[in-house]
């Protein structure tokens, strides 16, 4: 079973190409679909937001014709590693929203979209307001990335090679 604790970047760098990556892809997609743990619920929100906000060459949102299963293996691994790190580094601040919403906001905040993200949440108290500010800052630390349609007709994150 894939867990948050097993998603260190060094582990990803040492994964063999080919069949084992395919098996990992299948396991990742199954876990994202089931959403039984926080990491996979957050990851699903993150990936869905990336498809919704990214466009093809004609300006159409990628989620019109594509879904999470169309994201390239290396980009899935990249997103998994970054979302896992985001959870580890911000565990206490992430308790104010549900996991999928946290993933959605992580994508919007790190990608500096004009609306959406942790900065647009309506916190219920001072503690939640402080957490939203912290999460916005933490998201920006990850830097901006894009999701684009590659020549292979798969979606790729612009930073996939830097993470995986």
XYZ file of N, CA and C in Angstrom:
492
model
N 0.842 -1.189 0.000
C 0.000 0.000 0.000
C 0.880 1.243 0.000
N 0.550 2.194 -0.829
C 1.266 3.454 -0.899
C 0.816 4.320 0.272
N 1.766 4.886 0.986
C 1.441 5.774 2.091
C 2.185 7.079 1.933
N 1.761 8.068 2.675
C 2.412 9.380 2.643
C 3.882 9.249 3.036
N 4.163 8.394 3.989
C 5.529 8.254 4.480
C 6.477 7.661 3.445
N 5.960 6.996 2.419
C 6.830 6.353 1.436
C 7.082 7.209 0.208
N 6.679 8.461 0.235
C 6.745 9.264 -0.982
C 7.878 10.274 -1.001
N 9.019 9.921 -0.525
C 10.146 10.830 -0.571
C 10.700 10.886 -1.984
N 11.147 12.048 -2.375
C 11.652 12.258 -3.729
C 12.795 11.300 -4.054
N 13.671 11.020 -3.106
C 14.785 10.107 -3.371
C 14.281 8.722 -3.771
N 13.185 8.276 -3.157
C 12.615 6.986 -3.529
C 12.119 7.028 -4.967
N 11.509 8.126 -5.339
C 10.989 8.249 -6.697
C 12.117 8.255 -7.725
N 13.224 8.893 -7.362
C 14.345 8.948 -8.297
C 14.929 7.563 -8.582
N 14.791 6.648 -7.639
C 15.370 5.324 -7.789
C 14.399 4.283 -8.343
N 13.200 4.683 -8.678
C 12.259 3.726 -9.244
C 12.697 3.311 -10.643
N 12.639 2.025 -10.933
C 13.018 1.587 -12.284
C 11.967 1.997 -13.300
N 12.384 2.117 -14.529
C 11.462 2.439 -15.617
C 10.662 1.192 -15.971
N 9.651 1.356 -16.774
C 8.953 0.212 -17.338
C 7.879 -0.368 -16.453
N 7.899 -1.680 -16.352
C 6.804 -2.412 -15.743
C 6.524 -2.005 -14.295
N 7.549 -1.770 -13.487
C 7.314 -1.401 -12.091
C 6.665 -0.031 -11.997
N 7.033 0.884 -12.876
C 6.370 2.196 -12.896
C 4.914 2.050 -13.320
N 4.653 1.149 -14.246
C 3.281 0.915 -14.673
C 2.452 0.381 -13.512
N 3.019 -0.545 -12.751
C 2.323 -1.087 -11.589
C 2.068 0.010 -10.555
N 3.040 0.882 -10.349
C 2.880 1.987 -9.415
C 1.799 2.942 -9.907
N 1.762 3.217 -11.210
C 0.731 4.071 -11.793
C -0.655 3.506 -11.514
N -0.811 2.201 -11.745
C -2.106 1.549 -11.520
C -2.507 1.667 -10.058
N -1.550 1.426 -9.155
C -1.838 1.531 -7.727
C -2.185 2.972 -7.340
N -1.456 3.936 -7.872
C -1.764 5.347 -7.599
C -3.181 5.692 -8.046
N -3.523 5.336 -9.273
C -4.859 5.657 -9.797
C -5.962 4.970 -8.993
N -5.735 3.737 -8.574
C -6.733 3.040 -7.753
C -6.918 3.751 -6.417
N -5.807 4.141 -5.796
C -5.896 4.821 -4.505
C -6.522 6.204 -4.625
N -6.230 6.909 -5.702
C -6.856 8.213 -5.933
C -8.362 8.022 -6.093
N -8.753 7.019 -6.849
C -10.167 6.737 -7.074
C -10.878 6.361 -5.775
N -10.255 5.526 -4.955
C -10.866 5.110 -3.689
C -10.895 6.247 -2.676
N -9.831 7.039 -2.637
C -9.773 8.187 -1.724
C -9.895 7.830 -0.259
N -9.284 6.713 0.137
C -9.422 6.257 1.519
C -8.524 6.990 2.508
N -7.494 7.665 2.026
C -6.591 8.385 2.925
C -6.487 9.843 2.500
N -6.013 10.656 3.427
C -5.918 12.100 3.190
C -5.069 12.425 1.968
N -3.933 11.746 1.814
C -3.052 12.059 0.683
C -3.777 11.851 -0.643
N -4.538 10.795 -0.777
C -5.182 10.527 -2.062
C -6.403 11.416 -2.295
N -7.077 11.834 -1.240
C -8.168 12.801 -1.410
C -7.584 14.163 -1.797
N -6.489 14.568 -1.143
C -5.841 15.833 -1.483
C -5.288 15.775 -2.901
N -4.653 14.681 -3.251
C -4.089 14.516 -4.589
C -5.176 14.587 -5.657
N -6.330 13.962 -5.411
C -7.427 14.020 -6.378
C -7.887 15.461 -6.581
N -8.062 16.218 -5.494
C -8.452 17.620 -5.621
C -7.429 18.428 -6.392
N -6.164 18.172 -6.126
C -5.056 18.853 -6.808
C -5.084 18.561 -8.310
N -5.206 17.290 -8.663
C -5.201 16.898 -10.079
C -6.444 17.408 -10.809
N -7.593 17.323 -10.163
C -8.823 17.827 -10.795
C -8.734 19.329 -11.025
N -8.188 20.069 -10.066
C -8.019 21.519 -10.237
C -7.047 21.829 -11.366
N -5.985 21.023 -11.481
C -5.005 21.269 -12.547
C -5.635 21.056 -13.925
N -6.474 20.053 -14.058
C -7.159 19.811 -15.339
C -8.192 20.900 -15.636
N -8.883 21.363 -14.603
C -9.931 22.366 -14.769
C -9.363 23.721 -15.176
N -8.186 24.071 -14.644
C -7.630 25.400 -14.909
C -6.679 25.446 -16.097
N -6.256 24.298 -16.598
C -5.297 24.255 -17.713
C -6.047 24.095 -19.029
N -5.461 24.627 -20.091
C -6.135 24.604 -21.388
C -5.258 23.984 -22.464
N -5.919 23.541 -23.531
C -5.190 23.013 -24.684
C -4.812 24.171 -25.614
N -4.288 23.858 -26.781
C -3.829 24.894 -27.717
C -4.956 25.783 -28.226
N -6.198 25.286 -28.186
C -7.346 26.086 -28.627
C -8.005 26.839 -27.480
N -7.428 26.751 -26.284
C -7.978 27.461 -25.135
C -9.086 26.722 -24.405
N -9.318 25.459 -24.756
C -10.344 24.658 -24.088
C -9.775 24.044 -22.813
N -10.550 24.055 -21.727
C -10.067 23.425 -20.490
C -9.763 21.946 -20.724
N -8.658 21.478 -20.156
C -8.258 20.086 -20.348
C -9.284 19.113 -19.777
N -10.021 19.531 -18.740
C -10.992 18.605 -18.164
C -12.208 18.362 -19.064
N -12.287 19.108 -20.161
C -13.375 18.887 -21.129
C -13.210 17.535 -21.822
N -11.975 17.189 -22.179
C -11.720 15.956 -22.921
C -10.824 14.961 -22.189
N -10.276 15.346 -21.051
C -9.323 14.487 -20.364
C -9.676 14.373 -18.885
N -9.139 13.330 -18.264
C -9.331 13.135 -16.830
C -8.002 12.714 -16.206
N -8.026 12.417 -14.937
C -6.806 12.084 -14.202
C -6.057 10.924 -14.846
N -6.775 9.960 -15.409
C -6.107 8.799 -16.011
C -5.298 9.169 -17.244
N -5.496 10.354 -17.783
C -4.732 10.808 -18.949
C -3.454 11.549 -18.584
N -3.185 11.692 -17.309
C -1.966 12.371 -16.868
C -0.811 11.369 -16.948
N 0.299 11.807 -17.509
C 1.481 10.959 -17.687
C 1.967 10.412 -16.348
N 2.529 9.221 -16.382
C 3.011 8.559 -15.170
C 3.980 9.432 -14.390
N 4.952 10.027 -15.073
C 5.936 10.864 -14.388
C 5.278 12.054 -13.710
N 4.235 12.597 -14.326
C 3.535 13.730 -13.727
C 2.688 13.290 -12.541
N 2.081 12.108 -12.611
C 1.358 11.571 -11.448
C 2.314 11.394 -10.270
N 3.490 10.838 -10.553
C 4.487 10.642 -9.498
C 4.962 11.976 -8.942
N 5.153 12.942 -9.812
C 5.567 14.276 -9.394
C 4.516 14.894 -8.474
N 3.255 14.830 -8.879
C 2.171 15.391 -8.077
C 2.050 14.668 -6.737
N 2.183 13.364 -6.760
C 2.113 12.558 -5.533
C 3.219 12.979 -4.566
N 4.428 13.114 -5.056
C 5.553 13.505 -4.208
C 5.332 14.897 -3.613
N 4.892 15.832 -4.444
C 4.709 17.202 -3.949
C 3.531 17.307 -2.985
N 2.437 16.639 -3.278
C 1.285 16.665 -2.360
C 1.637 15.993 -1.040
N 2.406 14.922 -1.085
C 2.842 14.251 0.140
C 3.704 15.180 0.986
N 4.621 15.854 0.336
C 5.484 16.808 1.044
C 4.653 17.952 1.628
N 3.693 18.450 0.850
C 2.833 19.532 1.313
C 2.074 19.109 2.574
N 1.570 17.895 2.586
C 0.860 17.394 3.770
C 1.813 17.280 4.958
N 2.977 16.684 4.745
C 3.939 16.514 5.847
C 4.337 17.855 6.457
N 4.544 18.846 5.614
C 5.026 20.141 6.092
C 3.928 21.029 6.671
N 2.659 20.708 6.404
C 1.560 21.602 6.801
C 0.420 20.864 7.486
N 0.742 19.756 8.105
C -0.278 18.868 8.667
C -1.292 19.577 9.570
N -0.833 20.397 10.489
C -1.762 21.026 11.428
C -2.635 22.090 10.762
N -2.099 22.820 9.803
C -2.886 23.859 9.134
C -3.936 23.277 8.184
N -3.745 22.057 7.743
C -4.674 21.441 6.781
C -5.942 20.907 7.424
N -6.084 21.029 8.726
C -7.246 20.456 9.424
C -8.514 21.299 9.292
N -8.425 22.492 8.744
C -9.583 23.389 8.690
C -10.492 23.154 7.490
N -10.010 22.454 6.473
C -10.801 22.178 5.272
C -10.729 20.689 4.969
N -11.652 20.214 4.142
C -11.567 18.795 3.775
C -10.395 18.584 2.824
N -9.952 17.346 2.728
C -8.729 17.016 1.998
C -8.787 17.396 0.522
N -9.887 17.087 -0.156
C -9.997 17.410 -1.578
C -9.932 18.922 -1.786
N -10.582 19.677 -0.913
C -10.541 21.146 -1.016
C -9.118 21.657 -0.788
N -8.401 21.047 0.138
C -7.004 21.428 0.362
C -6.169 21.196 -0.890
N -6.387 20.088 -1.581
C -5.652 19.816 -2.813
C -5.984 20.826 -3.899
N -7.255 21.122 -4.046
C -7.735 22.110 -5.012
C -7.078 23.461 -4.728
N -7.113 23.870 -3.460
C -6.529 25.157 -3.070
C -5.012 25.173 -3.221
N -4.364 24.039 -2.957
C -2.913 23.953 -3.138
C -2.566 24.244 -4.588
N -3.284 23.629 -5.523
C -3.013 23.881 -6.949
C -3.248 25.350 -7.294
N -4.399 25.890 -6.910
C -4.724 27.278 -7.261
C -3.747 28.268 -6.632
N -3.379 28.033 -5.383
C -2.476 28.964 -4.691
C -1.061 28.897 -5.256
N -0.551 27.703 -5.516
C 0.824 27.593 -6.013
C 0.931 28.106 -7.431
N -0.159 27.986 -8.195
C -0.147 28.415 -9.585
C -0.566 29.868 -9.744
N -0.814 30.552 -8.631
C -1.140 31.982 -8.583
C -2.332 32.366 -9.457
N -3.388 31.567 -9.380
C -4.609 31.942 -10.087
C -5.250 33.105 -9.365
N -5.841 34.013 -10.115
C -6.406 35.238 -9.564
C -7.485 35.004 -8.530
N -8.275 33.987 -8.695
C -9.297 33.693 -7.702
C -9.167 32.236 -7.312
N -9.622 31.941 -6.132
C -9.516 30.581 -5.632
C -8.268 30.423 -4.793
N -8.150 29.273 -4.189
C -7.003 29.008 -3.339
C -7.311 29.326 -1.894
N -6.314 29.117 -1.060
C -6.502 29.297 0.374
C -6.858 30.734 0.723
N -6.370 31.701 -0.055
C -6.644 33.102 0.226
C -8.097 33.496 0.057
N -8.867 32.714 -0.692
C -10.279 33.026 -0.895
C -11.208 32.273 0.053
N -10.669 31.438 0.907
C -11.507 30.714 1.868
C -12.041 31.683 2.914
N -13.213 31.398 3.425
C -13.835 32.209 4.476
C -13.658 31.482 5.809
N -12.559 31.778 6.505
C -12.289 31.070 7.755
C -13.337 31.345 8.826
N -13.549 30.347 9.667
C -14.571 30.442 10.711
C -14.055 31.109 11.984
N -12.747 31.150 12.146
C -12.179 31.766 13.344
C -10.753 32.242 13.057
N -10.155 32.861 14.061
C -8.813 33.425 13.902
C -7.773 32.345 13.610
N -7.926 31.203 14.226
C -7.006 30.088 14.004
C -7.053 29.622 12.551
N -8.244 29.499 12.007
C -8.406 29.072 10.608
C -7.876 30.142 9.663
N -8.095 31.406 9.991
C -7.593 32.500 9.160
C -6.062 32.472 9.095
N -5.432 32.248 10.220
C -3.971 32.144 10.276
C -3.502 30.939 9.461
N -4.204 29.823 9.572
C -3.857 28.610 8.822
C -3.946 28.858 7.317
N -4.969 29.589 6.862
C -5.127 29.860 5.426
C -3.961 30.715 4.914
N -3.533 31.688 5.718
C -2.365 32.496 5.336
C -1.109 31.631 5.247
N -0.931 30.768 6.235
C 0.229 29.872 6.246
C 0.205 28.939 5.039
N -0.949 28.393 4.716
C -1.066 27.463 3.590
C -0.839 28.179 2.258
N -1.288 29.412 2.155
C -1.033 30.190 0.939
C 0.467 30.379 0.763
N 1.135 30.779 1.832
C 2.593 30.960 1.771
C 3.287 29.636 1.441
N 2.888 28.571 2.101
C 3.496 27.249 1.865
C 3.297 26.810 0.413
N 2.154 27.119 -0.164
C 1.884 26.766 -1.561
C 2.811 27.526 -2.497
N 3.017 28.798 -2.229
C 3.886 29.613 -3.078
C 5.327 29.114 -3.059
N 5.756 28.554 -1.934
C 7.120 28.024 -1.815
C 7.366 26.927 -2.863
N 6.342 26.185 -3.227
C 6.491 25.122 -4.214
C 6.710 25.667 -5.627
N 6.385 26.917 -5.854
C 6.594 27.533 -7.165
C 5.483 27.221 -8.148
N 5.403 28.058 -9.153
C 4.376 27.891 -10.187
C 4.752 26.776 -11.148
N 3.745 26.030 -11.581
C 3.924 25.034 -12.629
C 2.707 25.062 -13.530
N 2.846 24.441 -14.676
C 1.751 24.342 -15.628
C 1.480 22.879 -15.934
N 0.270 22.614 -16.364
C -0.098 21.308 -16.904
C -0.349 21.529 -18.383
N 0.302 20.738 -19.217
C 0.160 20.928 -20.656
C -0.050 19.584 -21.336
N -0.614 19.637 -22.523
C -0.856 18.454 -23.328
C 0.387 18.177 -24.159
N 1.009 17.026 -23.918
C 2.230 16.667 -24.621
C 1.958 16.034 -25.977
N 3.017 15.823 -26.733
C 2.911 15.174 -28.041
C 2.356 13.762 -27.929
N 2.506 13.153 -26.754
C 2.007 11.800 -26.522
C 0.519 11.771 -26.157
N -0.137 12.958 -26.209
C -1.559 13.126 -25.869
C -1.836 12.862 -24.390
N -0.790 12.943 -23.581
C -0.906 12.838 -22.123
C -0.637 14.225 -21.542
N -1.165 14.451 -20.351
C -0.907 15.709 -19.673
C 0.384 15.571 -18.873
N 1.159 16.652 -18.888
C 2.444 16.681 -18.189
C 2.536 17.953 -17.360
N 3.055 17.821 -16.143
C 3.381 18.997 -15.345
C 4.735 19.506 -15.800
N 4.875 20.807 -15.871
C 6.102 21.396 -16.375
C 7.318 21.105 -15.495
N 7.105 20.643 -14.278
C 8.228 20.347 -13.384
C 8.456 18.855 -13.177
N 7.810 17.995 -13.958
C 7.888 16.552 -13.686
C 9.325 16.029 -13.662
N 10.174 16.516 -14.531
C 11.555 16.008 -14.572
C 12.360 16.487 -13.378
N 11.990 17.601 -12.786
C 12.718 18.105 -11.621
C 12.382 17.320 -10.361
N 11.188 16.729 -10.303
C 10.754 16.011 -9.115
C 11.015 14.525 -9.249
N 10.746 13.952 -10.409
C 10.888 12.506 -10.595
C 12.173 12.203 -11.320
